[in-house]
Every structure is written in structure tokens, then in C-alpha cells.
Tab-separated table of C-alpha atoms in Angstrom:
chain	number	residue	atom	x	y	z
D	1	UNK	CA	-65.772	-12.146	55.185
D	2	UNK	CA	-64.341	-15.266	56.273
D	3	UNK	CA	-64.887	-16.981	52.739
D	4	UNK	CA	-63.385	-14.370	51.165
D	5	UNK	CA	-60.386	-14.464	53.391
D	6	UNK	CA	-59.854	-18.151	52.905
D	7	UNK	CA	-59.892	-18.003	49.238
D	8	UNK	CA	-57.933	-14.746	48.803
D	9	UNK	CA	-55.068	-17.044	50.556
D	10	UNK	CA	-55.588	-20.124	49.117
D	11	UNK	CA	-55.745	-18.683	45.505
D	12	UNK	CA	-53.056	-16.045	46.541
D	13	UNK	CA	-50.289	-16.212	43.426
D	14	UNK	CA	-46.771	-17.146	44.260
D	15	UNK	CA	-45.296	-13.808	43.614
D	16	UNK	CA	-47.683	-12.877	46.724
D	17	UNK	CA	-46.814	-14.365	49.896
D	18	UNK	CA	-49.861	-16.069	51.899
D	19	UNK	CA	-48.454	-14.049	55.321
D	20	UNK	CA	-49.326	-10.706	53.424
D	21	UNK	CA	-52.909	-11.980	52.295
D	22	UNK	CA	-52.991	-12.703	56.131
D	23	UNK	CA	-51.804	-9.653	57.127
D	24	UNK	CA	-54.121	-8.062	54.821
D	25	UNK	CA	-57.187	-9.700	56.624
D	26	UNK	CA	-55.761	-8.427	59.750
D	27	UNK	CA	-55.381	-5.344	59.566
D	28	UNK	CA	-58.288	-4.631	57.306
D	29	UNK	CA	-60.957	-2.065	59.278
D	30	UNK	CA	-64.165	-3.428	56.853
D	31	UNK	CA	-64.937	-6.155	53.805
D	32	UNK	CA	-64.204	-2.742	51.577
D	33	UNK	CA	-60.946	-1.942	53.178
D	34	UNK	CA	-60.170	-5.714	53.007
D	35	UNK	CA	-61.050	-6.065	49.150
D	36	UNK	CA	-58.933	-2.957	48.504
D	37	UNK	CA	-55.894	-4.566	49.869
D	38	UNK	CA	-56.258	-8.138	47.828
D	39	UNK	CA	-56.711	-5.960	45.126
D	40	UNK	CA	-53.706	-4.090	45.466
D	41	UNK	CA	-51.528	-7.515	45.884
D	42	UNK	CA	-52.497	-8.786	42.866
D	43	UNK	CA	-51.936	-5.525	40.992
D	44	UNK	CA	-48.565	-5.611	42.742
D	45	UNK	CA	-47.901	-9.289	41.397
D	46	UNK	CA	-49.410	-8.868	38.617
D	47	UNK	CA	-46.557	-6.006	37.847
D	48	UNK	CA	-44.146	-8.354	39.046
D	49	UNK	CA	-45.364	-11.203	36.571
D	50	UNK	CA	-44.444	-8.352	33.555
D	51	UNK	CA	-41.602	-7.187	34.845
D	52	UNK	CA	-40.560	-10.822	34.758
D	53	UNK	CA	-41.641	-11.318	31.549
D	54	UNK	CA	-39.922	-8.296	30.363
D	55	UNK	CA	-37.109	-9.127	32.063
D	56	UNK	CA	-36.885	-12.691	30.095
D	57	UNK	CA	-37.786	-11.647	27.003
D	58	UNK	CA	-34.846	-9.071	26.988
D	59	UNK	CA	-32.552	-11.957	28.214
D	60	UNK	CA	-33.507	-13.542	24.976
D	61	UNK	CA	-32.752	-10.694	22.606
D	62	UNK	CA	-29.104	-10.010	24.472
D	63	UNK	CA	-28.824	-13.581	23.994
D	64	UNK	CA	-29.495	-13.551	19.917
D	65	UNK	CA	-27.330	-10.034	20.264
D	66	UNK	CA	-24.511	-11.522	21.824
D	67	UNK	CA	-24.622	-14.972	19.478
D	68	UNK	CA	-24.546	-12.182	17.117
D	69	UNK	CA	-22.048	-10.175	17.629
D	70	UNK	CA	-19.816	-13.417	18.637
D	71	UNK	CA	-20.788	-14.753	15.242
D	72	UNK	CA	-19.152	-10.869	13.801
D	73	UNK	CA	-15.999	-11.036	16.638
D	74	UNK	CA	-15.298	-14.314	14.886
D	75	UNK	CA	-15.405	-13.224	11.177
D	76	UNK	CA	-13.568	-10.600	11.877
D	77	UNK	CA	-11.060	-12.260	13.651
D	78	UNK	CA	-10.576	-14.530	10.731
D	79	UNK	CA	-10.686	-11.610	8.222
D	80	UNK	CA	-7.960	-9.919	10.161
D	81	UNK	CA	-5.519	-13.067	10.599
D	82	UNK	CA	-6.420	-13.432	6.318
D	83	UNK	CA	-5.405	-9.858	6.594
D	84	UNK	CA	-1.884	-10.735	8.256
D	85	UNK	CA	-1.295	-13.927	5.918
D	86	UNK	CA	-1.504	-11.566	2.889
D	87	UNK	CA	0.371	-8.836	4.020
D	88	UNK	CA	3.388	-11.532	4.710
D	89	UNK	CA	2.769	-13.668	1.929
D	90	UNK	CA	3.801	-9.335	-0.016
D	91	UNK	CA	6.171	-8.814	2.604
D	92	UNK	CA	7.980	-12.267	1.593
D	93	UNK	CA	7.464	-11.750	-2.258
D	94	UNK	CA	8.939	-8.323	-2.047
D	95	UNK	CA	11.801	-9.355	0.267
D	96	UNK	CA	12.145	-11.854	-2.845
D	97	UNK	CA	11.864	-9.140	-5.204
D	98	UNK	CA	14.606	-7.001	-3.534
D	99	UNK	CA	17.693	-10.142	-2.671
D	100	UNK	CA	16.871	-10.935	-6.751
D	101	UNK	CA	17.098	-6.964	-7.978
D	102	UNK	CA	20.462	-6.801	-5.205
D	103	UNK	CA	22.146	-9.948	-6.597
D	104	UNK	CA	21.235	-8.813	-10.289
D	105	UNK	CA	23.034	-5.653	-9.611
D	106	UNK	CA	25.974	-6.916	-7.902
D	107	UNK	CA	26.389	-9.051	-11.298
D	108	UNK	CA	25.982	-5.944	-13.488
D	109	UNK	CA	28.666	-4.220	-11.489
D	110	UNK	CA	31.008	-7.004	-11.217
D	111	UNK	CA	30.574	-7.189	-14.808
D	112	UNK	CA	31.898	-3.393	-15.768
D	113	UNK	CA	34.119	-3.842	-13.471
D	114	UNK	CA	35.541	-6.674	-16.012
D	115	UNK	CA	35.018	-4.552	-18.573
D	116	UNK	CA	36.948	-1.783	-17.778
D	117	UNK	CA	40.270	-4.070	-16.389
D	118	UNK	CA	40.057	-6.078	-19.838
D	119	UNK	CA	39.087	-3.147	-21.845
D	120	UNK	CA	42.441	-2.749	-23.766
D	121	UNK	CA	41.851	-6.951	-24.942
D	122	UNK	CA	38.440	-6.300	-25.998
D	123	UNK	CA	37.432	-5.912	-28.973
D	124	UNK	CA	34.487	-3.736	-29.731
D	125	UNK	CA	31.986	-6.679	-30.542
D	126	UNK	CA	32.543	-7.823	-26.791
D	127	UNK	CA	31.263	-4.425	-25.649
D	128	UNK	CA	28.666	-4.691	-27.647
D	129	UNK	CA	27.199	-7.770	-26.972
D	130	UNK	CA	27.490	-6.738	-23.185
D	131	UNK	CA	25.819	-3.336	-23.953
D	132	UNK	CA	23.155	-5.472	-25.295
D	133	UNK	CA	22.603	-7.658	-22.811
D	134	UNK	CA	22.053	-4.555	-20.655
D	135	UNK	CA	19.904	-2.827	-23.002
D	136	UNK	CA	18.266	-4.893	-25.422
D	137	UNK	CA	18.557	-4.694	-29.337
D	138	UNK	CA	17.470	-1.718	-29.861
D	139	UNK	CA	19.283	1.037	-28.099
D	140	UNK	CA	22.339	3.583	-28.188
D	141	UNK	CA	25.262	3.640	-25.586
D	142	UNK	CA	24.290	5.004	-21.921
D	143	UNK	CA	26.533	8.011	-22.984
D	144	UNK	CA	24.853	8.645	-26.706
D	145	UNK	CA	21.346	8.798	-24.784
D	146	UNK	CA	22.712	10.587	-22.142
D	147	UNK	CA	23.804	13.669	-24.551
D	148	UNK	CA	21.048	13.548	-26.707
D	149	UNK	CA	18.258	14.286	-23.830
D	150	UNK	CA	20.406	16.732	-22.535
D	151	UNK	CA	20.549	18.519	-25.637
D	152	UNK	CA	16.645	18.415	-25.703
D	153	UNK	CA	16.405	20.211	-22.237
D	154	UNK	CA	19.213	22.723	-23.368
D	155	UNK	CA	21.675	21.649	-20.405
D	156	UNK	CA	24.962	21.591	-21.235
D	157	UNK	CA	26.769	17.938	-21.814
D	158	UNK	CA	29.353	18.735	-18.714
D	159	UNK	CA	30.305	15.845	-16.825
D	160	UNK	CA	28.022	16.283	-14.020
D	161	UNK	CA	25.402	15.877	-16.081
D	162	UNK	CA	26.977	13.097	-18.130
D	163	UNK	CA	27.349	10.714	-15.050
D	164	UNK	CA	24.037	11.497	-13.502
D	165	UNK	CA	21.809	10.747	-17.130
D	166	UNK	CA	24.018	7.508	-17.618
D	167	UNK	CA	23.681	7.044	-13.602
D	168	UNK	CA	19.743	6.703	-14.222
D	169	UNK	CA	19.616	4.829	-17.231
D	170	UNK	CA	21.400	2.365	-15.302
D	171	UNK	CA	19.988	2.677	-11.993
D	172	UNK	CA	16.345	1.136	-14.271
D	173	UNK	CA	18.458	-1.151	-15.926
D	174	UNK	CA	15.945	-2.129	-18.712
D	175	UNK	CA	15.898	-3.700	-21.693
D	176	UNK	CA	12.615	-1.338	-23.283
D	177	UNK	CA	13.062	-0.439	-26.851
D	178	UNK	CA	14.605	2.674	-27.100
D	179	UNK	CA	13.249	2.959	-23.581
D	180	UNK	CA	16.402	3.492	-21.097
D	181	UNK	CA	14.049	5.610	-18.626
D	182	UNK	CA	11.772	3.141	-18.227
D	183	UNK	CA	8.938	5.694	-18.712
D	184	UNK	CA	5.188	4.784	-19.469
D	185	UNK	CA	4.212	7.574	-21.532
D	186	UNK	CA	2.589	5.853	-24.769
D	187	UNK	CA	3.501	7.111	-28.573
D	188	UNK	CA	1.638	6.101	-31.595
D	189	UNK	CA	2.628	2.733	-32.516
D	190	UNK	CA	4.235	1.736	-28.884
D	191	UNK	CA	3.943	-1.444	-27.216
D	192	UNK	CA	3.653	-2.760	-23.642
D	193	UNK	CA	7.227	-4.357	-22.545
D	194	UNK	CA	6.107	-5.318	-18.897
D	195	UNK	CA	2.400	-5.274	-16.898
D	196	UNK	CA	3.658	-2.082	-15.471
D	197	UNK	CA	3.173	-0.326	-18.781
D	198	UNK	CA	6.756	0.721	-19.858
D	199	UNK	CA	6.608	0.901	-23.710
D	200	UNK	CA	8.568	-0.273	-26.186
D	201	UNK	CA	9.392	2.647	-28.714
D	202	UNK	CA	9.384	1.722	-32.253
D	203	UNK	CA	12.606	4.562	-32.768
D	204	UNK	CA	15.006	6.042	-30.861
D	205	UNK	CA	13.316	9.417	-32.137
D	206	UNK	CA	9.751	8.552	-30.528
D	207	UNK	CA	11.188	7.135	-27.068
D	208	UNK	CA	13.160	10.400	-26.879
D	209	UNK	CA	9.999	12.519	-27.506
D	210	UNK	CA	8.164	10.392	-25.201
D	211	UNK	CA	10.819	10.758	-22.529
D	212	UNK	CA	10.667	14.636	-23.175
D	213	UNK	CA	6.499	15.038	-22.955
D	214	UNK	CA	6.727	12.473	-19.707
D	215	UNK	CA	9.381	15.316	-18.227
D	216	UNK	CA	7.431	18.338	-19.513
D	217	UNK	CA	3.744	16.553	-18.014
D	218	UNK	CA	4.821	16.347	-14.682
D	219	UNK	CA	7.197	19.722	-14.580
D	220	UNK	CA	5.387	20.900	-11.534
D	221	UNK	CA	2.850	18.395	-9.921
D	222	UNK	CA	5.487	15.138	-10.208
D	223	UNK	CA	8.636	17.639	-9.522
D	224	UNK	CA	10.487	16.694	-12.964
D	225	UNK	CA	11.150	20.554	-13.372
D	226	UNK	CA	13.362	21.133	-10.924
D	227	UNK	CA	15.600	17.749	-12.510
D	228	UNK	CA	16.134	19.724	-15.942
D	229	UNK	CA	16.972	22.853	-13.695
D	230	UNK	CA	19.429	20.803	-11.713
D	231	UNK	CA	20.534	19.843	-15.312
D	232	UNK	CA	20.598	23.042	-17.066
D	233	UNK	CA	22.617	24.645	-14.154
D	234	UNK	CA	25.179	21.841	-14.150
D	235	UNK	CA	24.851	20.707	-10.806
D	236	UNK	CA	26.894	18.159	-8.859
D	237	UNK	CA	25.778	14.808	-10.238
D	238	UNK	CA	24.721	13.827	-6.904
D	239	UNK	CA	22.412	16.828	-6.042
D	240	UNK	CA	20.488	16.537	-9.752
D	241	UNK	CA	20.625	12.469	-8.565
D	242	UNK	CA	18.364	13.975	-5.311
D	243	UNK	CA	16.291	16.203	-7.361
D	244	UNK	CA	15.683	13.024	-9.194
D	245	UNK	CA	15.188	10.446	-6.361
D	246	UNK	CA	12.759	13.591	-4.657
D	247	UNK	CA	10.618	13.554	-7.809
D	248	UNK	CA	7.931	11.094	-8.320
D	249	UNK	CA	9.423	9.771	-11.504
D	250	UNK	CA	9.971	6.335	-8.828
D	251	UNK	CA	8.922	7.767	-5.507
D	252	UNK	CA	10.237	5.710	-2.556
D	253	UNK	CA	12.698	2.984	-4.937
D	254	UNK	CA	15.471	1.744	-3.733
D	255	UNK	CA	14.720	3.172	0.034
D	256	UNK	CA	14.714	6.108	-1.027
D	257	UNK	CA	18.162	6.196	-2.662
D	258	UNK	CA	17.531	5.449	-6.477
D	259	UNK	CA	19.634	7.210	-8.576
D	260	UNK	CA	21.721	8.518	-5.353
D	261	UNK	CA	23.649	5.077	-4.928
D	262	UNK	CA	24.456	4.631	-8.727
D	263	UNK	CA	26.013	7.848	-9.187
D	264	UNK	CA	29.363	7.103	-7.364
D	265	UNK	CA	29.751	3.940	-9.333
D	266	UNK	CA	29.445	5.759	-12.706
D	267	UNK	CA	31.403	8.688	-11.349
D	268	UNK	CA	34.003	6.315	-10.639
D	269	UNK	CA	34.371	4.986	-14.330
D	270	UNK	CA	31.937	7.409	-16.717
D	271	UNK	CA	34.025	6.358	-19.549
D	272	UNK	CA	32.837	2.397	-18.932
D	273	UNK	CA	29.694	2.830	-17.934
D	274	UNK	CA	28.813	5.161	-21.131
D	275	UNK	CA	30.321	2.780	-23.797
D	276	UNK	CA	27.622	0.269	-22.458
């Protein structure tokens, strides 16, 4: 028993302290008993030496985890701030977009507003060349459009109606072939005037009909029904104008007031603004 004492402690591992292997002898009642106990500590640090083990290698896979999921943190970080960079890179090219589409406006109005003090100087030509400058070649006045889609739609040619048709043409202020709406319904024979898609109509009688089957396609899902009732009831310029800036014909332009802030400016002059 004493030999097997001696080399229980001396080969004792270090998760097992030699003061329990003594212990162990101590209190042991036979060589049995005794064995039983050594046998126990080892089992016990023998558990330990997993555990350990365990414990380490899971260390080591939190570690990889965490390299990981820094690795991710980082790349997203970096896709976020690229995220930030383009949204103010739009934010500064639309800001752009907007002082250029204000200042071109302020010149348009500045503009009629020559036009209608010099109007008993100029000569017809003058007007004219203005109107086309506005428009484009191919076009008819603000006011000649003006009546003939209202005649399309059966509304009546009031004034109302007058101002807020010419108010809209101007309000898109393009130069499209026969195009004053802008609209990107295509015809047979139409071409592409911007990377939007508004067309250039090869008559006045083909962007008319296309304006008319853009209206009657969205009547109810794009709200361009309740404009031609507006029209056909002769309603204040300015409430067709909402019915018009409500629709989705260019939903959200102009914050929200296209249409709406031309219509005093052509209410305060129809006859200019419909010679153009």
C-alpha cells in the first residue's frame, strides 16, 4: 500500500492537488477503498482536462466568429458611408437640377413680361421667334393647343379652362414636337426627344391623339378623369390646376405645386401667355 501511495502522488496530474492524493491515503479504510478514491481523482481531472479543452476550443471559434463578424461590421460600415456619398452626390445634383429649372423660369417670365409691355412695337415675327424658342419648330400657340384638347374632352373653351391648359403647357415648358404635355405615350412613327421618353410627334394630329389615349389610360388608376371633369364643369382654373397637380400625370413636381404656381401668372396675362 505504501508503493501505491507514493506513486499515486508523485504521478498525481496537476489538475489534482498532491494534498488530496494525501488525503485520499488517509482517510482510505482498505487498498480497495484507497484505489477507489485515486480513481475517482483522475476521473475528476480527467473531466477537468475536457472541460478545458472544450473550453479552448470554443475560445477559438468565438475568436474566428468575432474576426468574422468584425470583418462584416466593417463592410458594412463602408457600404453604408458609400451609401451616404451617393445619396449627397443626388441630393447635390438635384439641388443643381432645381436653382437651373428656377433661374430658367425666372427668365421665361421676365421674358413675357417684355412681351406684353412691348407688345404694341412688336411685330408678329418677334412673337414668333419667342414662341419658338419656347416651343420648338413644330408647334401651335399655348392658346390654339389649349382649345383644341378641350374640344376633344367636350369642355367648354371658358376662360377657366383657357388659363389652366395654357398654365400646363407652360408649367413643362418643352420643346417636344407637337408635344406641349410632355407626355410619353408612343404613336406610330414617334421619336424619343429626351431619356425620359417624351416623344416627338410627327403632327400636331398624332400628339393630340396621343395626349387624348395618355388621358383616357389613366382615367381612373393615374386620376386623369377627374382633370377632364374639372374641365368639362368649368372649374376655377386653380382647382382643375389641383386636380392636375393630385394626379400622377407628375406626382410630387415642383413640391407639390406644379401647375398650381403657374396658373396666377397666366391668369394674370392669358392673352400673352396664349400668343406664345
Amino acid at each position: 500500500m505504501h508503493d501505491t501511495v507514493v506513486d499515486a502522488f508523485m504521478n498525481s496530474p496537476g489538475g489534482l492537488a498532491q494534498a488530496d492524493v494525501l488525503g485520499a491515503f488517509l482517510e482510505a479504510s482498505s487498498m480497495v477503498d484507497l484505489q477507489d478514491r485515486l480513481a475517482l481523482g483522475d476521473a475528476i481531472v480527467a473531466d477537468r482536462e475536457r472541460a478545458v479543452a472544450g473550453l479552448a476550443a470554443a475560445k477559438a471559434r468565438l475568436d474566428v466568429r468575432a474576426r468574422t463578424l468584425d470583418g462584416a461590421l466593417a463592410a458594412q460600415q463602408a457600404t453604408v458611408q458609400e451609401l451616404r456619398v451617393a445619396q449627397e452626390e443626388q441630393a447635390n445634383a438635384l439641388a443643381s437640377e432645381q436653382a437651373a429649372l428656377a433661374q430658367l423660369s425666372e427668365t421665361r417670365d421676365r421674358i413675357v413680361t417684355l412681351i406684353a409691355r412691348l407688345k404694341e412695337r412688336l411685330h408678329a415675327e418677334d412673337v414668333a421667334a419667342v414662341a419658338r424658342a419656347f416651343q420648338g419648330a413644330d408647334h401651335v400657340s399655348y392658346g390654339d393647343w389649349a382649345n383644341l384638347l378641350l374640344r376633344i374632352f367636350s369642355a367648354p373653351t371658358c376662360r377657366e379652362n383657357r388659363v389652366v391648359v395654357v398654365a400646363w403647357q407652360v408649367q413643362e415648358f418643352t420643346q417636344a414636337a407637337w408635344n406641349p404635355l410632355a407626355t410619353t405615350h408612343r404613336m406610330p412613327g414617334s421619336t424619343d426627344f429626351n431619356g425620359a421618353g417624351v416623344q416627338n410627334f410627327i403632327s400636331l394630329e398624332q400628339g393630340l391623339e396621343a395626349t387624348k389615349e395618355t388621358i383616357q389610360n389613366g382615367w381612373d388608376v393615374y386620376g386623369y378623369g377627374a382633370i377632364v371633369t374639372s374641365l368639362r364643369r368649368c372649374a376655377d382654373a386653380s382647382t382643375t390646376a389641383t386636380k392636375i397637380a393630385a394626379s400622377s400625370w407628375c406626382s410630387g413636381c415642383v413640391d407639390g405645386n406644379y401647375v398650381v404656381g403657374v396658373v396666377p401668372k397666366v391668369e394674370a396675362d392669358l392673352e400673352t401667355y396664349s400668343s406664345l
